[in-house]
Amino acid sequence: VPPEVMQKLVESLTSHPERIERCVIRMPIFCLDFNQVAKLCIQHKLHTTFAYLYNEGLHDALTPAVEMIRGIVKCEEVDGQFNLMRKLCVYVAYCFRGMRYPPAEQSSTLDFGQQSLAKAESEPLPELIHKEEHLHLVRTQLLKLLLLCPLNQLLQTGTATPLLGSGSIQDVLNGPVIRLLLQVDSCLCLSTLLCAFEVWDAVSSDIFDASLQLPGLESLPENKSQKSTALQLAVDILSQEAEQCEHRGSAGMADAGCIWMFIAYKVATGRARFGSSTGAELLARVLEHLCLAASTLQDMNRRESFERAALRLVEEWWDMNCSMDHAERIRKLAMNTRLYLLCAKIHLYCEEYKESVEFMLKYIEELESPEGIQAD
């Protein structure tokens, strides 16, 4: 379709924005008047079309994410905010995995995800290298945007924030973008981050050095550790955000719990660790959330998976000079939630061998009890 014809078609659909979206995302990018469609997308909040336009036309995955974040801040209805948050998370997850958004067969811009691996053998090596380099750039840019970029630097002065509570508005605006997303839906936000690190990691300097090139963006924090990984950077920032959530009281405790569980998972796999300065305290708090989460589970297999994660954390990171207070705090909680293996492990590390054996026997008795067999 010639661009002139497509321009007239888009003009005729301006009173029906949803039709513009359905039409544009099915058209090759060279058939579109970029400026015309971009203005309509911003005017009518057509975020999917905006993402298609920038991904295909400019190979830019960053700008659509920024536009969705601004939309989340300015939303006036809770349902609308959540729906846009979900759209942002799906879009970012697709980018992290190297898949085109919205899904379509004709795109090759970010097409280096699982669906394209079958085609990889037939592609020339230089093209594969170029795609992998572009995917690395996209991941580092989006992680820098989420983890390091203050939210207020993405907004114009005087931007209305109807759904941000007056008490926490400055904390959210002055914090990184991830703080806003955690407040809207922490589980969805953390699930999106998991997509970034499924089969990929990088040195943290790649995140700090990624160029965002956004108008009005001031200098961001500099890299303090040359040896850290991108995942470790995410864990360190999320630890701080979990503490921020806890400061919100009961409203933020559920979000804090989700964050500690995310951190526990990554630390238990050996891909990240707690910072040395507050490591023992963070270890204790993460273990507390693991124990509390396990205590609410009726499924014995899932309870055991949580207990195994807690054991792995204790085994890996007990050398961080955990105090007797921390040990007693975790042991009491583990005993109250009947995680007897964890109790035995803590007593073992505290060189209380008699108590350790007693809890091992309790664990065996529970496995052999009718309730344990039935639950299993």
JSON list of C-alpha atoms in Angstrom, two decimals, residues 148 203-209 220-229 233:
[
{"chain": "A", "resi": 148, "resn": "LEU", "atom": "CA", "xyz": [18.24, 3.33, 38.12]},
{"chain": "A", "resi": 203, "resn": "VAL", "atom": "CA", "xyz": [28.33, -7.17, 34.29]},
{"chain": "A", "resi": 204, "resn": "SER", "atom": "CA", "xyz": [26.64, -4.33, 36.15]},
{"chain": "A", "resi": 205, "resn": "SER", "atom": "CA", "xyz": [28.78, -1.79, 34.29]},
{"chain": "A", "resi": 206, "resn": "ASP", "atom": "CA", "xyz": [26.82, -2.64, 31.13]},
{"chain": "A", "resi": 207, "resn": "ILE", "atom": "CA", "xyz": [23.67, -1.42, 32.88]},
{"chain": "A", "resi": 208, "resn": "PHE", "atom": "CA", "xyz": [25.31, 1.78, 34.14]},
{"chain": "A", "resi": 209, "resn": "ASP", "atom": "CA", "xyz": [26.89, 2.47, 30.74]},
{"chain": "A", "resi": 220, "resn": "LEU", "atom": "CA", "xyz": [22.23, 8.77, 36.87]},
{"chain": "A", "resi": 221, "resn": "PRO", "atom": "CA", "xyz": [24.19, 6.95, 39.62]},
{"chain": "A", "resi": 222, "resn": "GLU", "atom": "CA", "xyz": [27.67, 5.76, 38.67]},
{"chain": "A", "resi": 223, "resn": "ASN", "atom": "CA", "xyz": [28.89, 2.20, 38.93]},
{"chain": "A", "resi": 224, "resn": "LYS", "atom": "CA", "xyz": [30.44, 1.48, 42.33]},
{"chain": "A", "resi": 225, "resn": "SER", "atom": "CA", "xyz": [31.41, -2.14, 41.73]},
{"chain": "A", "resi": 226, "resn": "GLN", "atom": "CA", "xyz": [33.24, -3.33, 38.65]},
{"chain": "A", "resi": 227, "resn": "LYS", "atom": "CA", "xyz": [32.83, -7.01, 39.61]},
{"chain": "A", "resi": 228, "resn": "SER", "atom": "CA", "xyz": [29.09, -7.06, 40.22]},
{"chain": "A", "resi": 229, "resn": "THR", "atom": "CA", "xyz": [26.60, -8.61, 37.80]},
{"chain": "A", "resi": 233, "resn": "LEU", "atom": "CA", "xyz": [22.58, -5.05, 40.96]}
]
